[in-house]
Coordinates of C-alpha atoms in Angstrom, one line a residue:
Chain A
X676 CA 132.4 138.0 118.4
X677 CA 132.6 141.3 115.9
X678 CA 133.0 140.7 112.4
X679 CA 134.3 142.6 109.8
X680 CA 131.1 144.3 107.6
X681 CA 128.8 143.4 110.3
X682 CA 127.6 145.3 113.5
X683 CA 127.0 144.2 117.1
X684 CA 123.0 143.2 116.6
X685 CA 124.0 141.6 113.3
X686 CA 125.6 138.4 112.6
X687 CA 127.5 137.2 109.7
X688 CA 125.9 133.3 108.3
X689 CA 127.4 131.7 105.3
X690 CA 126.1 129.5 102.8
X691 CA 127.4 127.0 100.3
X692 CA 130.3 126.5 102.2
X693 CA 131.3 129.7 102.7
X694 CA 130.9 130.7 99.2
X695 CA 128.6 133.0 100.4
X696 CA 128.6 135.3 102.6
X697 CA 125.3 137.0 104.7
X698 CA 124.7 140.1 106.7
X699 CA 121.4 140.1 108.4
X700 CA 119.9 141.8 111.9
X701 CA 120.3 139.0 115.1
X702 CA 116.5 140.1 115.7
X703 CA 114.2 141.0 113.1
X704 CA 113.9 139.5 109.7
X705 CA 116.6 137.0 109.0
X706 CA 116.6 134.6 106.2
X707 CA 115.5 131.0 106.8
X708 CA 115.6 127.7 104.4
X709 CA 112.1 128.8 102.6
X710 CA 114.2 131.6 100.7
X711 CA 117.5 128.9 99.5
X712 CA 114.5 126.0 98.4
X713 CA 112.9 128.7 96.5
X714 CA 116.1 130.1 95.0
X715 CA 116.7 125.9 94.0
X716 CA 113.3 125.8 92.7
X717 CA 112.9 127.9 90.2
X718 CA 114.9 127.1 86.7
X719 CA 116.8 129.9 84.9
X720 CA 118.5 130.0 81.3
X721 CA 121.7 131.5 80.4
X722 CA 121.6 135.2 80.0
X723 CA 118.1 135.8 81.6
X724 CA 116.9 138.6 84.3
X725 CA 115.3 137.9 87.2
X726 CA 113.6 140.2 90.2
X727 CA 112.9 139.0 93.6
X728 CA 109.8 141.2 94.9
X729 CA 110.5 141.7 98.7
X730 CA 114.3 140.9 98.6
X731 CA 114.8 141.2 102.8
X732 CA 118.5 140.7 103.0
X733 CA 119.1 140.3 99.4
X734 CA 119.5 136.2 100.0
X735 CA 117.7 135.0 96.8
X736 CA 119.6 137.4 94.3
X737 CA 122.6 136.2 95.7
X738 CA 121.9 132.8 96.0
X739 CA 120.8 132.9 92.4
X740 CA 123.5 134.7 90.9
X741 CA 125.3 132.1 92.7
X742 CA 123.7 129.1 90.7
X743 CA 123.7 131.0 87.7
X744 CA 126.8 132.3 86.5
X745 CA 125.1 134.4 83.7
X746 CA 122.2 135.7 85.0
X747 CA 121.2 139.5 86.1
X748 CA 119.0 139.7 89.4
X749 CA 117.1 143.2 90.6
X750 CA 116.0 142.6 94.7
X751 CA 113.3 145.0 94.9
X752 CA 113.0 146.2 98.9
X753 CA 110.8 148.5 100.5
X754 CA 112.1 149.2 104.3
X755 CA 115.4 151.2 104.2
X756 CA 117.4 149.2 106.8
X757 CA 117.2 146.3 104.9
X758 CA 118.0 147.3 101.1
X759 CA 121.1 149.0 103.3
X760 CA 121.8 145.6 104.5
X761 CA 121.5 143.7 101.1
X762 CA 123.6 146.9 99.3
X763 CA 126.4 145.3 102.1
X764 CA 125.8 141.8 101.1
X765 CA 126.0 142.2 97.6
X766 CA 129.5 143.9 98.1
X767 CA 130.7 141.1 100.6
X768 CA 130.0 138.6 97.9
X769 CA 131.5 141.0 95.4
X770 CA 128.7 140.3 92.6
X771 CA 127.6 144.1 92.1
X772 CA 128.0 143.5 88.5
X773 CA 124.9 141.0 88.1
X774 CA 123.1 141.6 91.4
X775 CA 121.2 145.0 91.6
X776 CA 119.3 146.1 95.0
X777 CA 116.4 148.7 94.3
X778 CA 114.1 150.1 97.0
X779 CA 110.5 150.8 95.9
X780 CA 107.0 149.5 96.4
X781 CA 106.1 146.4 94.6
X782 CA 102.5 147.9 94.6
X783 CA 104.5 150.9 92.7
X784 CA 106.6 148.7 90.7
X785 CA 105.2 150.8 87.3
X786 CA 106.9 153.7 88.4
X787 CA 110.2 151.4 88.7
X788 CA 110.9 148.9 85.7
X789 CA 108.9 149.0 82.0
X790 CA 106.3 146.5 81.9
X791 CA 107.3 142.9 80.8
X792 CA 110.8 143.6 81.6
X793 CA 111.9 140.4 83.2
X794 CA 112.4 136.9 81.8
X795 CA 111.5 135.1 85.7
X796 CA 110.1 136.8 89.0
X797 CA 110.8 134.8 92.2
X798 CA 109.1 136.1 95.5
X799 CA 108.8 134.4 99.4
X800 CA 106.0 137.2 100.5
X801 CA 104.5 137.6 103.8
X802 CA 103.2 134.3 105.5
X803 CA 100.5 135.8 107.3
X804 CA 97.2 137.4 106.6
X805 CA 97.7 141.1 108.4
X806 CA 94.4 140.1 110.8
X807 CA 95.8 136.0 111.8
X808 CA 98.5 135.4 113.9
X809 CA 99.6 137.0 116.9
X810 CA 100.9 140.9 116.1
X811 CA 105.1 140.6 116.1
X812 CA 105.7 143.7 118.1
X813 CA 109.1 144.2 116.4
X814 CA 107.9 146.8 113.1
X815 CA 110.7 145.3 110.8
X816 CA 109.8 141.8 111.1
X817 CA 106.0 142.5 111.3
X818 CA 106.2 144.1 107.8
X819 CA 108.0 141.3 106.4
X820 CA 105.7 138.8 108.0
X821 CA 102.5 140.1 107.5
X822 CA 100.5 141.8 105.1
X823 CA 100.3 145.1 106.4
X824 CA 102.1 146.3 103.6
X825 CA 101.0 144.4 100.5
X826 CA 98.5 141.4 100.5
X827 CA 99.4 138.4 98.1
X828 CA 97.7 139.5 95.4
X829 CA 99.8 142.8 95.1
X830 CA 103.2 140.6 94.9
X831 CA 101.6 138.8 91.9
X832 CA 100.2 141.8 90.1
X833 CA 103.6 143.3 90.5
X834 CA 104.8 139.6 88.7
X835 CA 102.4 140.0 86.2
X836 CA 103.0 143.4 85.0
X837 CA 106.9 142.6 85.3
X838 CA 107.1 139.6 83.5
X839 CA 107.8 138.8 79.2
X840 CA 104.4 136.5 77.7
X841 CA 105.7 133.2 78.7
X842 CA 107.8 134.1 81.8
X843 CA 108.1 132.3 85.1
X844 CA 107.0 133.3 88.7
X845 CA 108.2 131.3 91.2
X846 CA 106.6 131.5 94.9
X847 CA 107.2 129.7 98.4
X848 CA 103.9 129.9 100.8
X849 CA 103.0 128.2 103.9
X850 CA 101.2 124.5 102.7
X851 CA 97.6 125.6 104.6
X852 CA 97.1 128.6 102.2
X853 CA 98.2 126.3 99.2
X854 CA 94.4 127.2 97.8
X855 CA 94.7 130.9 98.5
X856 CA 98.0 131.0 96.2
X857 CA 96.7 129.0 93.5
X858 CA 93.5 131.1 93.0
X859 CA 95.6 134.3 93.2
X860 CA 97.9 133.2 90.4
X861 CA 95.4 132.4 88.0
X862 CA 93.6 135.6 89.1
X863 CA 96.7 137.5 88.0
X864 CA 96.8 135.5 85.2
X865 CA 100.4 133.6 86.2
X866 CA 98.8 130.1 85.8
X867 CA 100.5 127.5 88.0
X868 CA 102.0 125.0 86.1
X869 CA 105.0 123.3 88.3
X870 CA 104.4 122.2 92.3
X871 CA 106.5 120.7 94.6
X872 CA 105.3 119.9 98.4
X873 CA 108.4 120.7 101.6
X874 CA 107.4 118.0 104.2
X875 CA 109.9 118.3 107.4
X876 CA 109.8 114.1 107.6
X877 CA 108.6 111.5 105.2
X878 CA 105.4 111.1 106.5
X879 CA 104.6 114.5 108.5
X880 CA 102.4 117.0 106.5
X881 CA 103.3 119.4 104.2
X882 CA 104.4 122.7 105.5
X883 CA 105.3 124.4 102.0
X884 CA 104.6 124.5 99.0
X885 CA 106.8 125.7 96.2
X886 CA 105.1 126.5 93.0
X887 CA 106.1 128.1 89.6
X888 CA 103.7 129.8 87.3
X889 CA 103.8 130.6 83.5
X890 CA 102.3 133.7 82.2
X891 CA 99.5 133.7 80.7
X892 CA 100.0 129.7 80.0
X893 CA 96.6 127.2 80.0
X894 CA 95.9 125.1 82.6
X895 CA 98.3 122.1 83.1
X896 CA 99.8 121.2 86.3
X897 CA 102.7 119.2 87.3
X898 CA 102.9 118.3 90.9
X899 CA 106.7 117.0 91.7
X900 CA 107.1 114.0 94.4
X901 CA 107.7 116.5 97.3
X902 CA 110.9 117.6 99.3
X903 CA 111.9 116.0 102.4
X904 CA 113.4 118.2 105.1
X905 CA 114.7 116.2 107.8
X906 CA 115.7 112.3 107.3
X907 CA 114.4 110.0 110.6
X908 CA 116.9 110.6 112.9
X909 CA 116.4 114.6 112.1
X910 CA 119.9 115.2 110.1
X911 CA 119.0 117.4 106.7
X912 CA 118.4 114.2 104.3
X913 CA 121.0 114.1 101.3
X914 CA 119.1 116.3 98.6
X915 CA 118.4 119.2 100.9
X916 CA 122.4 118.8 101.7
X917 CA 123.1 119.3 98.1
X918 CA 120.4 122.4 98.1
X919 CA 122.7 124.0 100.8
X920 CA 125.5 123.0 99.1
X921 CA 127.5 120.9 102.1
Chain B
X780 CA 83.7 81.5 81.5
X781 CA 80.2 82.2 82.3
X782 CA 79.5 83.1 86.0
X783 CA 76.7 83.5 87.2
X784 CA 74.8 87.3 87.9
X785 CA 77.3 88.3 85.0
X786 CA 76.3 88.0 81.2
X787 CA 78.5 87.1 78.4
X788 CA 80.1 90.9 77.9
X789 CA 80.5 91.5 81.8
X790 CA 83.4 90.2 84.0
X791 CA 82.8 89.1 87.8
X792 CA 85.4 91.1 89.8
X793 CA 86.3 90.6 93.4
X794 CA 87.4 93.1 95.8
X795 CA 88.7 92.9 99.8
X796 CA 89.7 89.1 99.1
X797 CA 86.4 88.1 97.5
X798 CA 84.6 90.1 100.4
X799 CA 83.1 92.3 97.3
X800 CA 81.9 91.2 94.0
X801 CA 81.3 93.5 91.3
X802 CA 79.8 92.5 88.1
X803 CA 81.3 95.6 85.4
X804 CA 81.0 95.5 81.8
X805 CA 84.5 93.7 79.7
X806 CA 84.5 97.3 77.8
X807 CA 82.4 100.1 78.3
X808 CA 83.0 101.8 81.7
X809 CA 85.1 99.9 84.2
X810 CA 85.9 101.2 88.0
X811 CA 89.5 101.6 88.6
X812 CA 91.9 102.3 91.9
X813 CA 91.0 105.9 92.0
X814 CA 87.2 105.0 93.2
X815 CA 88.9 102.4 96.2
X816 CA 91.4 105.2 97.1
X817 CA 88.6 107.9 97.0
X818 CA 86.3 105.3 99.7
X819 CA 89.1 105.0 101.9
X820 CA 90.3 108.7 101.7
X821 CA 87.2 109.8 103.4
X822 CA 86.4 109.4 106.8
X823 CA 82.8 108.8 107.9
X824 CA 81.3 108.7 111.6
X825 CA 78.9 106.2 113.0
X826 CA 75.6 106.3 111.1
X827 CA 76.7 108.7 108.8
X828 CA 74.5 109.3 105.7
X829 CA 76.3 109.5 102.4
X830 CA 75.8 109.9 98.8
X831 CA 78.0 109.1 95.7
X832 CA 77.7 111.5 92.9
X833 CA 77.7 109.7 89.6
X834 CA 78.3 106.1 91.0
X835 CA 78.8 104.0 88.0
X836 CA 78.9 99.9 89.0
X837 CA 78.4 101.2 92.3
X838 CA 81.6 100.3 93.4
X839 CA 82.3 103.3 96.0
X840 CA 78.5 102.6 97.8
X841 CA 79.9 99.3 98.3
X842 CA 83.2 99.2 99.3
X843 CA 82.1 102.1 102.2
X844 CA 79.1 100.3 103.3
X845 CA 82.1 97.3 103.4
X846 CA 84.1 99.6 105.7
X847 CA 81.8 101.2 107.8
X848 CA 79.2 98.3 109.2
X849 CA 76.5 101.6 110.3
X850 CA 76.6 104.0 107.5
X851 CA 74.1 104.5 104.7
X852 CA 74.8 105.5 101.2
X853 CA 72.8 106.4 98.0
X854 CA 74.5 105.7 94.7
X855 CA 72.8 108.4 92.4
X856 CA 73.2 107.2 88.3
X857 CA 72.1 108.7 85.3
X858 CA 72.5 105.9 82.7
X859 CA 70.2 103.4 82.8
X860 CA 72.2 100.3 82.1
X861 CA 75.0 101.4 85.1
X862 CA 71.9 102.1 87.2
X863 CA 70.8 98.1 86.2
X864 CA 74.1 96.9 87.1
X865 CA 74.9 98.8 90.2
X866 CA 71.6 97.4 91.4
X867 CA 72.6 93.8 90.7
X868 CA 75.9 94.0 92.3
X869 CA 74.2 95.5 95.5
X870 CA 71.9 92.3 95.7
X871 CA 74.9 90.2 94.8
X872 CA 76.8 91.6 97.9
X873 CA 73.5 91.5 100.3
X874 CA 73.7 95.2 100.8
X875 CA 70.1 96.4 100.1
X876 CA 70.0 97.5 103.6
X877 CA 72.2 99.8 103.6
X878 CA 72.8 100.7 99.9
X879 CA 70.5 102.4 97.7
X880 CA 71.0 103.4 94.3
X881 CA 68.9 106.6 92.7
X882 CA 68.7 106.7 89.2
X883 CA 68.4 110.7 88.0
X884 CA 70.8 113.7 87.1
X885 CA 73.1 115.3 89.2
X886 CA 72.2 119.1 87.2
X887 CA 68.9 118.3 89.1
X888 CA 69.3 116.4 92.4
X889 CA 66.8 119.2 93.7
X890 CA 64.1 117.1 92.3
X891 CA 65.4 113.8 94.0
X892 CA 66.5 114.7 97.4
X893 CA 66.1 117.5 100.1
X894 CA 68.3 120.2 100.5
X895 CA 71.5 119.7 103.5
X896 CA 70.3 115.7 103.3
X897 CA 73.6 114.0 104.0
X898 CA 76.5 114.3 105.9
X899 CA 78.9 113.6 103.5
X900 CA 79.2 113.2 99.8
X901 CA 81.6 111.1 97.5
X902 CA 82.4 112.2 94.0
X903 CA 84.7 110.7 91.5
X904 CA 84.1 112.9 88.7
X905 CA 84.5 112.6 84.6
X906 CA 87.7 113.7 84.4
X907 CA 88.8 115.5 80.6
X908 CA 87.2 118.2 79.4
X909 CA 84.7 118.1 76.4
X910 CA 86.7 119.8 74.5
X911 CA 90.5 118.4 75.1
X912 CA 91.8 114.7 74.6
X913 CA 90.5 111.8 72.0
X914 CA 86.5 111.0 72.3
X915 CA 86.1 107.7 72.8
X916 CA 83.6 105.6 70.4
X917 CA 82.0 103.6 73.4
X918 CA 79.4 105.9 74.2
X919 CA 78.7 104.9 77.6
X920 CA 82.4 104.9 78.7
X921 CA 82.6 108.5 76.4
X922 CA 79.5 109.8 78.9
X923 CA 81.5 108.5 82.1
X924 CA 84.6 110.1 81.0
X925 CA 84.0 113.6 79.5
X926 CA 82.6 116.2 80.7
X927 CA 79.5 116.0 78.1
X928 CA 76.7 115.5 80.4
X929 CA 78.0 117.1 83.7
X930 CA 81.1 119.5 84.3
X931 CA 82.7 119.4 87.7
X932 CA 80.8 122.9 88.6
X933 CA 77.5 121.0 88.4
X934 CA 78.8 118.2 90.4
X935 CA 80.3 120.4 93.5
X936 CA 76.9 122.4 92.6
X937 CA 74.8 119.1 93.7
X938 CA 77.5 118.6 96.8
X939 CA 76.9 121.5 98.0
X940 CA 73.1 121.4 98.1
X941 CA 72.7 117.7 99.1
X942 CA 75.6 118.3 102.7
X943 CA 74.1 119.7 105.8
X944 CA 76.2 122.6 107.3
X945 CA 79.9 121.5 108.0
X946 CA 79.6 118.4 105.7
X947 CA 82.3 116.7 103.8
X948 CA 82.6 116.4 100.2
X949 CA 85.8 114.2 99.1
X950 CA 87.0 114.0 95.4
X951 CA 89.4 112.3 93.0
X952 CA 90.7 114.0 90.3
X953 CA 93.7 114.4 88.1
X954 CA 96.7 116.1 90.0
X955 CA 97.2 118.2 86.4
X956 CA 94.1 119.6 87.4
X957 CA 94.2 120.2 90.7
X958 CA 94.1 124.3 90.1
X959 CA 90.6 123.2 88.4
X960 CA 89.4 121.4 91.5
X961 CA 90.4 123.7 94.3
X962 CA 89.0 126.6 92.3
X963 CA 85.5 125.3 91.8
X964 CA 85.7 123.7 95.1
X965 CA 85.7 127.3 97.1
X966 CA 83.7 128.4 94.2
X967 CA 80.6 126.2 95.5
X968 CA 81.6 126.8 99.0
X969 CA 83.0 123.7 99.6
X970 CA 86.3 125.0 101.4
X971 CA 89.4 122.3 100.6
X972 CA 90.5 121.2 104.1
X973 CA 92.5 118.0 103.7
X974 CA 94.5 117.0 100.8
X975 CA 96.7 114.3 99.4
X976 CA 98.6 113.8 96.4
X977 CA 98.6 110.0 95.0
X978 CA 102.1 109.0 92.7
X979 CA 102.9 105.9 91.1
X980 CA 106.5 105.6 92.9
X981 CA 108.0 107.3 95.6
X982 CA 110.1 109.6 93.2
X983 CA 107.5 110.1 90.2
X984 CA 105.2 113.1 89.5
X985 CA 101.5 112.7 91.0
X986 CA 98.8 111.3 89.1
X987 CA 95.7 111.8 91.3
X988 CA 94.7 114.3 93.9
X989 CA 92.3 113.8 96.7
X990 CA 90.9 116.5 99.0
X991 CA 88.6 116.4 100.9
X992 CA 86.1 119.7 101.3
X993 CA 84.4 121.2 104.1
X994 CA 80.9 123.2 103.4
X995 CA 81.0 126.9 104.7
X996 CA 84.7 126.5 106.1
X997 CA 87.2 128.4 106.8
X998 CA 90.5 128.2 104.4
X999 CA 93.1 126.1 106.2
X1000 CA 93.9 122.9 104.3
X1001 CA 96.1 120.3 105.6
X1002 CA 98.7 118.7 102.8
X1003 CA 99.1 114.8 103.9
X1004 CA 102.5 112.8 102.7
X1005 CA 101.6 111.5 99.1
X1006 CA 100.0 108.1 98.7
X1007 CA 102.5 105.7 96.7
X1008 CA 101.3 103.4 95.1
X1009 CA 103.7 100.6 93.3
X1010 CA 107.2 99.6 95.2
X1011 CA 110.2 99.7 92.9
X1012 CA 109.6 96.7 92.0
X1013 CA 106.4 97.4 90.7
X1014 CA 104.2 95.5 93.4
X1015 CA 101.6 97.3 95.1
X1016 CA 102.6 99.2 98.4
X1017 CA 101.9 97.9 101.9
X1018 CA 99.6 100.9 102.5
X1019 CA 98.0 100.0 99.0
X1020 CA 97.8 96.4 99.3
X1021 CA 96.2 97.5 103.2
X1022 CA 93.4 99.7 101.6
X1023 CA 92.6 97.0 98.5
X1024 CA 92.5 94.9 101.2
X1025 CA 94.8 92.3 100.2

């Protein structure tokens, strides 16, 4: 069915009960449940500004501004379609006043924003190194999924130079490259300091890991119990309801 | 009361329902849970050769050569007294066979033992930094604890040059210092591969970290479910009580 703000090889998903409302392609990059755990993960005070690096549809912002009723959030976006697409989903929700979409480069992000300009950085970057996993032949989502465009490293440069003495990055990343993210933090000099394993069932492994870093902090590391996906008899168990707000 | 093998200042300890005894100083250095988890975290073939790095009592030679009726495992010591011990509880447990315990230092295991020697290699390292936390006045349980004599570098450094190609090194270590450990792990090549997190109760923050490295790997680690260790009643676990053998 056609819905208002929303054309035919788009489809219009909610979240929060409605609350809020998403725009994204039917192919190509769509939000999944990585981008809301992140957007739950991360803690933000009163008043403070926030960037997503790699915005896609402009889910985190939203989601964030959502949580946070006095916070100002910048989605930085490269491709053109989709800061388009999260310039109409910012309108939909009506939060233009504390939700701003900007396309640029984050590998450019000095010619964008002053450095140490934001309080917290949150980013879900590409999964995949650009020579694993089999090529996806559709352009949009191969830039968002791989790292044609910008490796890992580039995202937490970007972080770096963005963020106040003190601030917060908070990443999502797929559990098997858990070592590759750590070592790039503290390479950037965003030490990891709060961890929190996604496990689908109780006793399955780990396939995320959520972890928030402090800038230039010393080593210290607080690893929470981890989040359970899926309770046995594969419903969402009661905390990752209360993440998705049902 | 006075047992025998055990002098007045040392305690008669029994492990695997009286299966294992070990005779361990009343002060000084004692081994605790983390060296039982550590032997059962690893997982040796038949006739596997082993070594554990800075063995203490012993304890970790045993309770493998207890769990795995063809392996062989060095226990290599540097202080003399531990070295003593370690020996006596290897004859009180008839395990000369099969258990050997080196006295020497692991900054030079090049002058004890060929290079790619053993197939796997056990480590439960000091665990505070030299510089950070309270010394403690016991020097033997001081030398066992900080990092004076040996810092984790030297003791991945001695993994590394004691495993044969595609060997296993498995460590225990605080989970606040995980970043520490998987850093200096790929450092000295010893690529993490399989990890999990150990918490007091289901809900609470992790203590402990295990992983388990490969030598010249690939990176691709595998994040088990955490290992719990008290019910809310504050009895051991099933899985616990399983590994202490109880």
């Amino acid at each position: 069915m056609h819905r208002p703000g929303c054309s035919r090889d788009e489809t219009l998903d909610t979240l929060f009960q409605g609350q809020l409302k998403i725009v994204q392609r039917k192919r190509g990059y769509r939000f999944s449940i990585d981008a809301v755990l992140l957007a739950h993960f991360v803690k933000l005070r009163d008043g403070e500004e926030v960037v997503d690096l790699g915005t896609g549809n402009g889910v985190i912002p939203l989601v964030l501004a959502c949580l946070y009723s006095t916070v100002r959030v910048v989605g930085l976006e490269l491709q053109e379609e989709m800061v388009e697409r999260a310039l109409r989903n910012v309108d939909l929700n009506r939060l233009g006043e504390r939700v701003r979409i900007v396309q640029g480069d984050i590998c450019s992000v000095e010619k964008l924003f002053s450095p140490e300009s934001f309080d917290a950085v949150v980013c879900n970057p590409p999964y995949r190194g650009a020579a694993t996993g089999r090529m996806n032949p559709d352009p949009e989502k191969r830039i968002a999924r791989h790292e044609i465009k910008s490796r890992l490293a580039d995202f937490l440069r970007a972080g770096s130079y963005l963020l106040r003495g003190g601030g917060r990055m908070a990443l999502v990343y797929p559990a098997t490259r858990m070592v590759d993210l750590l070592q790039t933090m503290r390479q950037e000099e965003i030490e990891p300091k709060r961890l929190r394993l996604v496990q689908s069932f109780e006793k399955s492994t780990a396939t995320l890991v959520l972890v928030e870093g402090v800038k230039g902090a010393g080593s210290e590391l607080k690893v929470l119990s981890p989040l359970v996906v899926y309770t046995r008899d594969k419903k969402y168990t009661r905390e990752v309801r209360a993440i998705l707000g049902e």
